[in-house]
XYZ file of C-alpha atoms in Angstrom:
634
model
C -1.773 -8.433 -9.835
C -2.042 -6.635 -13.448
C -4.301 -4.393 -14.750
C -4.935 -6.335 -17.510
C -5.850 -10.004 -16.604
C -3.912 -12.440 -18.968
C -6.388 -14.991 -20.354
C -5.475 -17.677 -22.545
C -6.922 -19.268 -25.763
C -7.829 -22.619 -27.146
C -4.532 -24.681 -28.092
C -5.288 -24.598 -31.635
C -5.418 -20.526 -31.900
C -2.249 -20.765 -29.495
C -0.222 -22.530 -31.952
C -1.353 -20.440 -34.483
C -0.247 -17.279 -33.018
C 3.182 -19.318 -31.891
C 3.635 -20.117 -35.719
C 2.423 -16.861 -37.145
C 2.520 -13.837 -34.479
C 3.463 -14.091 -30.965
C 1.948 -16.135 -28.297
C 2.654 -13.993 -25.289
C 1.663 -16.349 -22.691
C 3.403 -19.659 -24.588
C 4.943 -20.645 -21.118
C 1.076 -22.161 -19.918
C 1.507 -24.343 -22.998
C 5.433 -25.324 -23.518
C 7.329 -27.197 -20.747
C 6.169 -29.375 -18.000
C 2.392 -29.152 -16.611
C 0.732 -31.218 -14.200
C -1.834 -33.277 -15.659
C -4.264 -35.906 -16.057
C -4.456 -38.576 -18.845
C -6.318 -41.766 -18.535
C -7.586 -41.582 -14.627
C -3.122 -41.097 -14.149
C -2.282 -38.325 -13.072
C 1.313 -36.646 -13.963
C 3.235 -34.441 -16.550
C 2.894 -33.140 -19.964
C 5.792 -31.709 -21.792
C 5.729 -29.603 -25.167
C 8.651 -28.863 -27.097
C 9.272 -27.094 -30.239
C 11.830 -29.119 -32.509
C 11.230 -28.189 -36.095
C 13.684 -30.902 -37.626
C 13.198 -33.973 -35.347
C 12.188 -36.897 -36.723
C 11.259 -38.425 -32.869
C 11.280 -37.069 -29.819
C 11.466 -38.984 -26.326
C 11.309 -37.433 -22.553
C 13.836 -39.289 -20.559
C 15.582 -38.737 -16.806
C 15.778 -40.294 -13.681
C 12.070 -41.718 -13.290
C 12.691 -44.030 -16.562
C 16.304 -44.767 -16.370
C 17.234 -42.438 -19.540
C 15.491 -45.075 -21.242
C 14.279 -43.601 -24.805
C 11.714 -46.340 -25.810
C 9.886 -45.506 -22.479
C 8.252 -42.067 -22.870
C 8.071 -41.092 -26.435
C 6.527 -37.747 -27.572
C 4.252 -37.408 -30.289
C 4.072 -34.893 -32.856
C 1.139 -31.998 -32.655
C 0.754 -29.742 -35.643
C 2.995 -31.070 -38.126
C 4.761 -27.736 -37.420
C 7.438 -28.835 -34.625
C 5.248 -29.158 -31.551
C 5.662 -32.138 -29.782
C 3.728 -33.394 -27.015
C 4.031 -36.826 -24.134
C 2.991 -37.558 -20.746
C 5.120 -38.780 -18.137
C 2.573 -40.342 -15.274
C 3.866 -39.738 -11.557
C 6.604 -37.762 -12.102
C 7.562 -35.339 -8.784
C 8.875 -32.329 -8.329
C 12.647 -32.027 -8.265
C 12.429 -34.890 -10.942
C 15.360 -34.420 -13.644
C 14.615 -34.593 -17.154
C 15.777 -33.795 -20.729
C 14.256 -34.180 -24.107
C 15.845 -37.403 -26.680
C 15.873 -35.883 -30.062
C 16.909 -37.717 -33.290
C 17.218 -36.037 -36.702
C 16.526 -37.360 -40.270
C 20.328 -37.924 -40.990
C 20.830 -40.345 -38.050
C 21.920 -38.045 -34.421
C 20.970 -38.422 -31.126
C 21.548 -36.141 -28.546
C 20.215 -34.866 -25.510
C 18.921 -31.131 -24.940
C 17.660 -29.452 -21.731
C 14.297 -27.808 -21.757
C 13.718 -24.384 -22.794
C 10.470 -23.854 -20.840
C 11.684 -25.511 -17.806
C 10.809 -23.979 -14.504
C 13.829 -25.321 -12.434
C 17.334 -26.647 -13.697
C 19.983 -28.677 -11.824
C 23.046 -26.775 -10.096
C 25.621 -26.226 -13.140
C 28.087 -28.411 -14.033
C 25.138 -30.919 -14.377
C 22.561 -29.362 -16.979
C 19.183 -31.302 -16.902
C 15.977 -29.446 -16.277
C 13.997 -30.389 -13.130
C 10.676 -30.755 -13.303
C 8.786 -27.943 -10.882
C 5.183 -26.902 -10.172
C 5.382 -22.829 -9.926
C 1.796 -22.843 -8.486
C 1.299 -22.494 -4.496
C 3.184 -19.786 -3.461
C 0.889 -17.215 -1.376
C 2.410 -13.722 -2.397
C 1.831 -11.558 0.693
C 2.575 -8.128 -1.585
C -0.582 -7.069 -2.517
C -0.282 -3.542 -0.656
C 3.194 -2.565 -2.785
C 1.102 -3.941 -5.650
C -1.356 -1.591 -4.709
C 0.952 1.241 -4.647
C 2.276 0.717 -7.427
C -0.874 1.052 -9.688
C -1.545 4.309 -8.389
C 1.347 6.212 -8.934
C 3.001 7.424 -11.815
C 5.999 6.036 -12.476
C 8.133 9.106 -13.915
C 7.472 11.328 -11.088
C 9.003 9.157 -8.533
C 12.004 8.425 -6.932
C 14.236 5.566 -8.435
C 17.267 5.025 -6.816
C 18.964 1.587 -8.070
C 21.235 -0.818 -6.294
C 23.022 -2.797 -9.446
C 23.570 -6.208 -7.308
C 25.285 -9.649 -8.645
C 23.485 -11.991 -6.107
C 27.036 -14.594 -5.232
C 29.481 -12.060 -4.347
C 27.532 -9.109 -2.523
C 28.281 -10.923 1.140
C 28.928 -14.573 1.636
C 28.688 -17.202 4.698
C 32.132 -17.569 6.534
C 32.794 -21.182 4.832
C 32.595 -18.818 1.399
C 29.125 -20.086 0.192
C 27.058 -17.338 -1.279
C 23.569 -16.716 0.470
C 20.420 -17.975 -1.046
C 17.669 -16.077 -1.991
C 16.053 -15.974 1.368
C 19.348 -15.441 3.612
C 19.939 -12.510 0.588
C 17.049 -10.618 1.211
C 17.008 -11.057 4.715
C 20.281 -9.278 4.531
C 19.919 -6.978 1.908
C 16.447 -5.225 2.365
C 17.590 -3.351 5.694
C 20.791 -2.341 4.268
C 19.069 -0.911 0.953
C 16.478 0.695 3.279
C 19.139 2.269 5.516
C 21.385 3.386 2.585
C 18.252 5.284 0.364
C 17.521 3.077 -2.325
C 14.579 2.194 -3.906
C 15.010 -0.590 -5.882
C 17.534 -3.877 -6.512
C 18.901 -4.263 -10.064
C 19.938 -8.152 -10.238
C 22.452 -9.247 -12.950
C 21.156 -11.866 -14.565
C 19.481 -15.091 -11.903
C 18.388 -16.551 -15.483
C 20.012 -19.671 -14.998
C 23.328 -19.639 -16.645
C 26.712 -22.174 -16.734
C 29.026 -20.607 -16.884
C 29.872 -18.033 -13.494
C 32.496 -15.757 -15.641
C 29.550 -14.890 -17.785
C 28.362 -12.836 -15.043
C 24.868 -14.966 -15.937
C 24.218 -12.859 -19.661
C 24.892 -15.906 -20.971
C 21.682 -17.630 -20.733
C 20.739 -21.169 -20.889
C 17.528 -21.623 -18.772
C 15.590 -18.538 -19.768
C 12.447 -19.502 -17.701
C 14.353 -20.871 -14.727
C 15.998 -18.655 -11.876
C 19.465 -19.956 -11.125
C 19.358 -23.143 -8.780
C 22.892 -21.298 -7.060
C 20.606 -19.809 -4.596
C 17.534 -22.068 -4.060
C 14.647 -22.998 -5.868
C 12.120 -21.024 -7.364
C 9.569 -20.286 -4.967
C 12.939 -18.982 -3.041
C 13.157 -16.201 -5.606
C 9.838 -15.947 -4.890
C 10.383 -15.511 -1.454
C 13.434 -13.203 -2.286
C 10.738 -11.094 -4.512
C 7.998 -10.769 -2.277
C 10.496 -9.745 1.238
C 11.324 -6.840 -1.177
C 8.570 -5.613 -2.106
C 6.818 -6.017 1.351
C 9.262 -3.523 2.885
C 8.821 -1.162 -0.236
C 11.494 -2.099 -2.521
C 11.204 -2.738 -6.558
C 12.865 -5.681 -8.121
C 15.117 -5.330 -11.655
C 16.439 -8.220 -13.361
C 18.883 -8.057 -16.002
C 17.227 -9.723 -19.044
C 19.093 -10.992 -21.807
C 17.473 -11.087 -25.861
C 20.550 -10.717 -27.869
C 22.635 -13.754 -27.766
C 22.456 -17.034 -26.328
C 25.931 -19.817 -25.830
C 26.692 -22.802 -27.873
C 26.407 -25.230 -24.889
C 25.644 -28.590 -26.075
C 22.414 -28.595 -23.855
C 20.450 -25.346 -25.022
C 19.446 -23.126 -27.669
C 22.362 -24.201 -29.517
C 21.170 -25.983 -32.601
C 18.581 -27.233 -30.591
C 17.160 -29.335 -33.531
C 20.121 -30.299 -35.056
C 20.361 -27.196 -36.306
C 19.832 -23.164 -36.736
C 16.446 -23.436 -35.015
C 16.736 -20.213 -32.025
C 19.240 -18.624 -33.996
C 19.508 -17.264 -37.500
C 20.712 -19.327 -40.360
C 22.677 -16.823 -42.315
C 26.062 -17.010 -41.399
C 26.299 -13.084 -41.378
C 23.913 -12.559 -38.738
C 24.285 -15.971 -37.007
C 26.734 -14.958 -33.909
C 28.669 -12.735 -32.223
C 31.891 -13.985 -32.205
C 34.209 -11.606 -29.905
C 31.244 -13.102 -27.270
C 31.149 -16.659 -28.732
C 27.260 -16.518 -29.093
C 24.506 -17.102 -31.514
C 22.198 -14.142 -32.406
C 18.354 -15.010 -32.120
C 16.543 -15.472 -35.251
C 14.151 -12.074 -34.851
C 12.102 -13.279 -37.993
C 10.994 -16.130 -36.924
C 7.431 -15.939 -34.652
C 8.472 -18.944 -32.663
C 11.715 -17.319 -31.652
C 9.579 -13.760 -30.843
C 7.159 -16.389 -28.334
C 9.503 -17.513 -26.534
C 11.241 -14.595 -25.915
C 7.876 -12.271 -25.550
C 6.391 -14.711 -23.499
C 9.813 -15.010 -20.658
C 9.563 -11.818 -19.948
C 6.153 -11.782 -19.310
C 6.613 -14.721 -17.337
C 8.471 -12.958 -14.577
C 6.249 -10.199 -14.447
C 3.400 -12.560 -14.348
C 5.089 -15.359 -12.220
C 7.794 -13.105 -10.096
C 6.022 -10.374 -9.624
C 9.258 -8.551 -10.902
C 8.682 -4.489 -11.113
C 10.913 -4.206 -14.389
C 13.470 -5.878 -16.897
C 16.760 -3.849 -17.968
C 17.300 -5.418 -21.417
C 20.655 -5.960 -22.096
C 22.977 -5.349 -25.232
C 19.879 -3.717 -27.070
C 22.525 -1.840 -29.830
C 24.124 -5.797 -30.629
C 20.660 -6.185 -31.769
C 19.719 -3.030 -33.540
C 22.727 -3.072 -36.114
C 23.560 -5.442 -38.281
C 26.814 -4.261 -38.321
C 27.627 -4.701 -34.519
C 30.962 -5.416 -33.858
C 31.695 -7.036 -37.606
C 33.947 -6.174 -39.481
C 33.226 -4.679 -43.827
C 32.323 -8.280 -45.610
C 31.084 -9.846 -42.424
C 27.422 -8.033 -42.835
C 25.285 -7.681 -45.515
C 22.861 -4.339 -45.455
C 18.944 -4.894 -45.154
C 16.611 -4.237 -47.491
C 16.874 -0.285 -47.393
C 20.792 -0.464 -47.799
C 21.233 0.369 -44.064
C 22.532 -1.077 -41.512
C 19.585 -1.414 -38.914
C 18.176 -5.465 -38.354
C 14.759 -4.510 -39.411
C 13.512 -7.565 -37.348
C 15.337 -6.792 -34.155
C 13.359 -3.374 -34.318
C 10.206 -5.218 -35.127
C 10.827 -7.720 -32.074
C 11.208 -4.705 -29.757
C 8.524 -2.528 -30.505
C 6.432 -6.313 -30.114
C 7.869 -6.932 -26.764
C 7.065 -3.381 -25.385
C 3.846 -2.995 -26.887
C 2.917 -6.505 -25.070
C 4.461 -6.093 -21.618
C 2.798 -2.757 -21.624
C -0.434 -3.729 -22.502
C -0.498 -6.194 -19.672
C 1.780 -4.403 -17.426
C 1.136 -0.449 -17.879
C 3.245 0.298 -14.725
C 6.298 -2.133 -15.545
C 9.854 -0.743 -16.583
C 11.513 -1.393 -19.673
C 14.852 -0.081 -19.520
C 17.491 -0.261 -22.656
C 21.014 -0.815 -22.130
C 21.734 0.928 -25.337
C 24.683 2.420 -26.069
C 24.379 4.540 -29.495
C 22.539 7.596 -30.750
C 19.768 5.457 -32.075
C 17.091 7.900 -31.750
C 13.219 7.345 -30.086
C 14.115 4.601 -28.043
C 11.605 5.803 -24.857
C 9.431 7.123 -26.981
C 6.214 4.733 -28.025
C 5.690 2.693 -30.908
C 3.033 4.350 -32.526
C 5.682 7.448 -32.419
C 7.980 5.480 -34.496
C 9.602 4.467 -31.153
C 11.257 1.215 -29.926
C 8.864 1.503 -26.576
C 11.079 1.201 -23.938
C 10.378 3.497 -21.121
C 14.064 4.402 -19.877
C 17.083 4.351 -21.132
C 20.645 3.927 -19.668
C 22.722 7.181 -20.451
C 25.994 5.713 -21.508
C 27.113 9.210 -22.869
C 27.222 10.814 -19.579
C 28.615 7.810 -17.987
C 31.124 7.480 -20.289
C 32.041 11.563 -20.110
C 31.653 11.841 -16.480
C 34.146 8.789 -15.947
C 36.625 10.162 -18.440
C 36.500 13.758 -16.353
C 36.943 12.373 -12.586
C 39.673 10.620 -13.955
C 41.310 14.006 -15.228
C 43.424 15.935 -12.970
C 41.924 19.060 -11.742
C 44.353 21.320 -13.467
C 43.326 20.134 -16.675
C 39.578 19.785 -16.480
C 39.701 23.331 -17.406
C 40.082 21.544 -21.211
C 37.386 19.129 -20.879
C 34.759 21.030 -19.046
C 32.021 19.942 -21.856
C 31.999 16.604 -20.031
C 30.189 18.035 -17.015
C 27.709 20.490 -19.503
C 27.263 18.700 -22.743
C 24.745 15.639 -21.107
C 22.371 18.810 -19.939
C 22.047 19.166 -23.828
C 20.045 15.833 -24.838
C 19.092 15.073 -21.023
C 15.338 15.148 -21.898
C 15.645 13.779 -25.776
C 15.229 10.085 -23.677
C 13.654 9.245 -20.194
C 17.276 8.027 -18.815
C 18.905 6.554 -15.800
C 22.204 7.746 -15.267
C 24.542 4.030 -14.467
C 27.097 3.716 -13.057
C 27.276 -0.049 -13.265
C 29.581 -3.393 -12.745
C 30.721 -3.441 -16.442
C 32.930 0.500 -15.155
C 35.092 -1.684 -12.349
C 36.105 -4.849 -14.090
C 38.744 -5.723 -16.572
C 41.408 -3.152 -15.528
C 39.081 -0.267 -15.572
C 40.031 -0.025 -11.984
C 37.012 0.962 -8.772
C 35.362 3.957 -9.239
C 37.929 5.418 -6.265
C 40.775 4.539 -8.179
C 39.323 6.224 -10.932
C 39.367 9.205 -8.747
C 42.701 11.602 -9.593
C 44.460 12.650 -6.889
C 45.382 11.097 -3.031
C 43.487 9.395 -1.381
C 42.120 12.041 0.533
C 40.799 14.117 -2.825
C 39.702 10.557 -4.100
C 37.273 10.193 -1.383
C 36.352 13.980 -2.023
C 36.303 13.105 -5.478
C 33.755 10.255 -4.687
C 31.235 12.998 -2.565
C 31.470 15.611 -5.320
C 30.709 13.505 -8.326
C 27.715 11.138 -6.041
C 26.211 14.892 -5.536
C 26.407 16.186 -9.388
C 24.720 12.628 -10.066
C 22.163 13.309 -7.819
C 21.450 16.864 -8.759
C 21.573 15.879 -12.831
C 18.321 15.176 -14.272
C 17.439 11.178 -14.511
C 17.164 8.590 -12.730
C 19.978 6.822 -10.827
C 22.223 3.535 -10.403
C 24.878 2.227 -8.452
C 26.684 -0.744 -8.803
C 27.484 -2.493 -5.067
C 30.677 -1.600 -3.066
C 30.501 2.238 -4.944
C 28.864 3.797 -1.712
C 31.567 2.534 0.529
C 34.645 3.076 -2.063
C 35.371 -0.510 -2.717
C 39.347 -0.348 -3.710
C 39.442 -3.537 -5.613
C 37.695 -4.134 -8.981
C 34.867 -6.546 -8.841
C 35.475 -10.018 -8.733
C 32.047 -12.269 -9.436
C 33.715 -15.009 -7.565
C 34.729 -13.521 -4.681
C 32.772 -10.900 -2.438
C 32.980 -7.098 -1.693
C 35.606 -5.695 0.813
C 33.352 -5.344 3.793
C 36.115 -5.504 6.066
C 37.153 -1.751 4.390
C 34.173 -0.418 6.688
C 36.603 -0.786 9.579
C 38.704 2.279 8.112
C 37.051 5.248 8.688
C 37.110 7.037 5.497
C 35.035 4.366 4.056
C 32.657 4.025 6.424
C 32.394 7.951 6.165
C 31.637 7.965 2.753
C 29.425 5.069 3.437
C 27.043 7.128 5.989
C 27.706 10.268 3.242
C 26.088 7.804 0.807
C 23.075 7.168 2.906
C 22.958 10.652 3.789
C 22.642 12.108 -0.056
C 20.515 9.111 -1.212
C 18.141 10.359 1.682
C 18.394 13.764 0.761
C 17.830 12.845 -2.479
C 14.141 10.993 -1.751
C 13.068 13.867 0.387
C 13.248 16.282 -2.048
C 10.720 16.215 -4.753
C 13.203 19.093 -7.487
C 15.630 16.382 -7.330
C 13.344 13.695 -9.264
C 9.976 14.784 -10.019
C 10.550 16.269 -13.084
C 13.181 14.779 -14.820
C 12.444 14.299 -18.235
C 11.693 17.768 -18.838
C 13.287 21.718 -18.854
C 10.406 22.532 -16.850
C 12.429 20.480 -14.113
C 15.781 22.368 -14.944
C 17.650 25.496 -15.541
C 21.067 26.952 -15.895
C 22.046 29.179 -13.405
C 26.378 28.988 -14.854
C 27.585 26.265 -17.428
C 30.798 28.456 -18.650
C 33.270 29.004 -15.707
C 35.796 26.135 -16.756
C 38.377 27.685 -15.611
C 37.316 27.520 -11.902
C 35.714 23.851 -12.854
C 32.354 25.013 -11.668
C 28.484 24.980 -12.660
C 25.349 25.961 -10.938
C 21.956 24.938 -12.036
C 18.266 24.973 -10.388
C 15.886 21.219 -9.876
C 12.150 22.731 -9.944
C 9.407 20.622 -8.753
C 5.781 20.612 -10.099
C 5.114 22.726 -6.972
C 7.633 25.350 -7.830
C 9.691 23.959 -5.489
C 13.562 24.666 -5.932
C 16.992 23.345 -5.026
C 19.965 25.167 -6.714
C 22.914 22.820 -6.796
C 26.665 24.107 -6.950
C 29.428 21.799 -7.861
C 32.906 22.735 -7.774
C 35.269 19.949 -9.320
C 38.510 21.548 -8.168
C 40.785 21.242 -4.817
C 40.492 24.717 -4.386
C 37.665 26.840 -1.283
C 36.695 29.622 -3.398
C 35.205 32.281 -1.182
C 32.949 35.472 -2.339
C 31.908 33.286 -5.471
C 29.033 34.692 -6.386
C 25.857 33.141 -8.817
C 22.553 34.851 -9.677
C 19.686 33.172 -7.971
C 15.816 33.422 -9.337
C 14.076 35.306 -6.031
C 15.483 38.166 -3.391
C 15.477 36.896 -0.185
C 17.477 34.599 1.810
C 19.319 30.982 0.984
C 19.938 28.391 3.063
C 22.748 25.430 2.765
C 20.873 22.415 2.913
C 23.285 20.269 1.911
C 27.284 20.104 1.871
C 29.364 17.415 0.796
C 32.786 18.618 2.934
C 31.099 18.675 5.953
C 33.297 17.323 8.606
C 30.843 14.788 9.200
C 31.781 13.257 5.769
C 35.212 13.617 5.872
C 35.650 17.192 4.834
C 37.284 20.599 5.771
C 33.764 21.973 6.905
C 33.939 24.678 4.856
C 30.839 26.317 3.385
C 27.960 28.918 4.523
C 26.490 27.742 7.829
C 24.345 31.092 7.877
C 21.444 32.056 5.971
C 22.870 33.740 2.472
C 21.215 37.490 1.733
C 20.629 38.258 -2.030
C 22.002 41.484 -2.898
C 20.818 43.703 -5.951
C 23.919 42.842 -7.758
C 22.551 41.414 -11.391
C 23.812 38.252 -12.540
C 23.490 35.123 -14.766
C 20.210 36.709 -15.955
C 19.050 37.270 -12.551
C 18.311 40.359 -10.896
C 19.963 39.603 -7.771
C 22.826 37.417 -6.555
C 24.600 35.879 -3.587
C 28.031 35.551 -2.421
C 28.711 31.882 -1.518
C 31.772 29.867 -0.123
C 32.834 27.198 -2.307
C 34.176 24.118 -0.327
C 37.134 22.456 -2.366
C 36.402 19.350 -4.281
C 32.568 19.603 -2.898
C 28.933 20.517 -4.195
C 26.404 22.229 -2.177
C 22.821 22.596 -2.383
C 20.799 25.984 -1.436
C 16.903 26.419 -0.594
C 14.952 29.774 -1.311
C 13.879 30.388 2.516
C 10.981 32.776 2.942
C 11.203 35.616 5.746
């Protein structure tokens, strides 16, 4: 399925690279894997445990009996190796491990393919091979094209409380994607974004809190379900995002945590140990072990899941030292700054790798400074990611819809300044969960005005998003105007479809996501001023703009947005060629809930210079509405 076929290496040279570089494929070697020893056949397990002094695999099939299935030690280094004849899938297990001064205790497996349903916390053994992957023509498709140039249109999904059975279970991965693929394809989206299925204890962690890195979540089935869940998605054309999660890792008793008794994932020095407002520990970058494992998951789910892309979370917690500590609780690297030289090394590692065996895989940063070059490649001086979430213009654009109209007039750099760095990164413009939780309110609350201007609001603001260059993403319940803010245990407010505004602004949704994919300005060239141009960035006063979205073609839409209550007629813009404009697209039509104001006739230039344009038309301007205007030729 990738370009580059993954081959692996004697054990000896595998260790090496796990001790001294990165063994990118250390998931064949660590964990559970069927084999045969002495004519019997059955299990081996590896596990890294630096400080044990034994090491015993016990579960079910032994009675938790330590003397029964000992490991023995590999390298001298750690690695530790035993058999377990006739063990079967589904089997629970977890690794014995005593340390020189005296404890015992019990740790899951970090490699472990399956994991029981939290609270229990034992790995289950699981044979990943077997499943027959029927999406070799989206694989296909994928190779070919080139990924910049395309459409991306992301549904941000947490898997347990999209929709649920009537008894309140959530669906499993197969009942999910049975439901979900038709409703993605009806509503215009091109991909699902999953928060994290890593399997995780704790539910209010939202699942970034990771303590079975190589096992999808045993809520929703097992793992040929994902599988399953994977492979229905692609077949009817949609890409799969997970949420991926590098920075941090819990203190549960059975994980990472101390794992050999103690700092063994996660960095020693107390000042770069853990994030305490998140009560984590901070992986130990520096060590090559550490960089395997992590290098090696998320090539796993490429390799194994067929995923199309991993969205790595809480990259900035990484990049600085300093994150979220306090003066005295950080100590400055080598150069006196404040950057974790390792965490940069790790990165540029990780991309470099997944690219190299994955050229057409995303990487996409959740990053939320200025640190510069973080889409641009390593050899560049680059972190290597290939898009980047655009919290600035998230975090502007949220702070102006929330502004009442009269005073946007004071604040109308939120809606221009984003055009100024747009193409500095290759972004995706989020809208995500983490903007409708803890008192933040929905994104329709967030809306000023009634609720009539808040659904307006809602049209206006999905159109400017749509228009502005970079990809996009939508948390679930957004395109219907969910009114609550998200709860992870409980589900989205389906029943609001029964009021008609909602489902209005549901089948408005649908309608500009479709517009969107049909029209090549809108997304081929987005990382680029070739793709863009001012037309008017200046009249605050009216709370307007007007820019053109140019194809490689030459191909134009000019896009209008008008963030006020107010129909403005004989508003007038300079447009590039004489002729005649046509409204293609208007978000107050009465078909979405608006007054149906706008210009239902083809628009004449007039030699009236303008905006740096020889010519100019005279346009309506719904209230609280953008339209969008094609050249049409006589």
């Amino acid at each position: 399925m990738c370009a580059n076929e993954l081959k692996k290496t004697g054990h000896q040279q595998d260790l090496e690279a796990f001790h001294e570089s990165v063994y990118p494929l250390a998931y064949e070697y660590f964990g559970g894997h069927s084999s045969h020893r002495n004519k019997k056949s059955g299990v081996v397990f590896r596990v890294w445990v630096p400080k044990a002094i034994s090491v015993s695999i016990v579960g079910d099939f032994n009675q938790w009996d330590v003397s029964k299935n000992p490991m023995s030690p590999v390298d001298g280094r750690g690695v530790w190796e035993g058999f377990v004849p006739s063990i079967k899938s589904f089997e629970i297990y977890k690794y014995q491990i005593q340390t020189e001064d005296g404890r015992s205790f019990l740790k899951s497996d970090p490699f472990a393919n399956h994991m029981e349903t939290r609270p229990n916390t034992a790995s289950r053994y699981y044979n990943l091979s077997g499943y027959h992957w029927k999406d070799q023509k989206w694989q296909g498709k994928k190779a070919k094209e080139t990924l910049y140039e395309k459409p991306l249109n992301i549904y941000e999904l947490h898997a347990g409380s999209w929709r649920k059975y009537p008894d309140g279970n959530p669906f499993e991965y197969r009942k999910l994607a049975e439901e979900l693929v038709p409703y993605l394809k009806k509503m215009g989206y091109t991909h699902v974004e999953l928060m994290p299925v890593l399997e995780y204890p704790l539910d209010d962690s939202w699942g970034y809190q990771v303590t079975g890195y190589f096992a999808p979540t045993s809520r929703y089935g097992s793992p040929k379900d994902f599988m399953a869940f994977v492979d229905y998605c692609h077949q009817a054309g949609i890409g799969v995002i997970m949420d991926w999660v590098p920075a941090h890792f819990p203190k549960d008793a059975h994980g990472l945590y101390r794992f050999d008794g103690d700092c063994c994932y996660e960095y020693a020095d107390p000042l770069k140990q853990e994030h305490k407002s998140w009560g984590t520990c901070v992986f130990d970058y520096s060590k090559s072990e550490v960089r395997s494992f992590l290098i090696s998951n998320a090539i796993f789910w490429f390799q194994k899941y067929h995923i199309d892309g991993l969205r790595v979370d809480a990259v900035a917690s990484m990049l600085y030292l300093d994150y979220d500590r306090k003066g005295g609780e950080w100590r400055p690297n080598k150069n006196g700054g404040n950057e974790n030289l390792e965490a940069v090394t790790f990165l540029q590692q990780l991309n470099t790798i997944v690219f190299a065996h994955f050229p057409n895989a995303m990487m996409i940063a959740e990053e939320s400074t200025a640190w510069p070059l973080v889409t641009k490649p390593v050899a560049d001086g680059g972190l290597g990611f290939n898009f980047k979430w655009n919290m600035g213009w998230m975090n502007d654009m949220l702070a102006y819809v929330s502004t009442d109209p009269f005073f946007r007039k004071d604040c109308h750099k939120n809606i221009t300044f984003s055009f100024h760095y747009a193409f500095s990164e290759n972004y995706i413009l989020p809208i995500s969960h983490d903007e409708v939780v803890h008192g933040k309110h929905s994104l329709l609350e967030k809306m000023s005005g009634d609720k009539e201007e808040q659904f307006a609001g809602m049209r206006v603001f999905f159109a400017y998003m749509t228009a502005h260059p970079g990809k996009k993403l939508l948390f679930m319940g957004n395109e219907f105007g969910q009114e609550a803010e998200w709860d992870c245990h409980g589900v989205l407010q389906w029943e609001l479809l029964n009021d008609k505004p909602h489902l209005t602004l549901q089948n408005f949704t649908a309608a500009l996501n479709h517009f969107y994919l049909e029209n090549p300005p809108l997304w081929q060239i987005d990382f680029s001023w070739e793709g863009f141009q001012w037309i008017s960035y200046d009249d605050n006063l009216q709370n307007i703009i007007a820019f053109r979205r140019i194809d490689r073609q030459g191909n134009e839409l000019i896009c209008l947005c008008n963030f006020a209550p107010m129909l403005r007629e004989d508003y007038r813009i300079g447009v590039p060629v004489a002729g005649k404009y046509e409204e293609v697209f208007n978000t107050d039509a009465e078909k979405f809930g608006g007054t149906g104001a706008g210009n239902p006739d083809l628009v004449p230039t007039e030699e009236f210079p303008l905006h740096g344009y020889q010519q100019s038309v005279s346009l309506t301007i719904p209230p609280m509405a953008a339209i969008f205007l094609k050249y049409k030729p006589n």
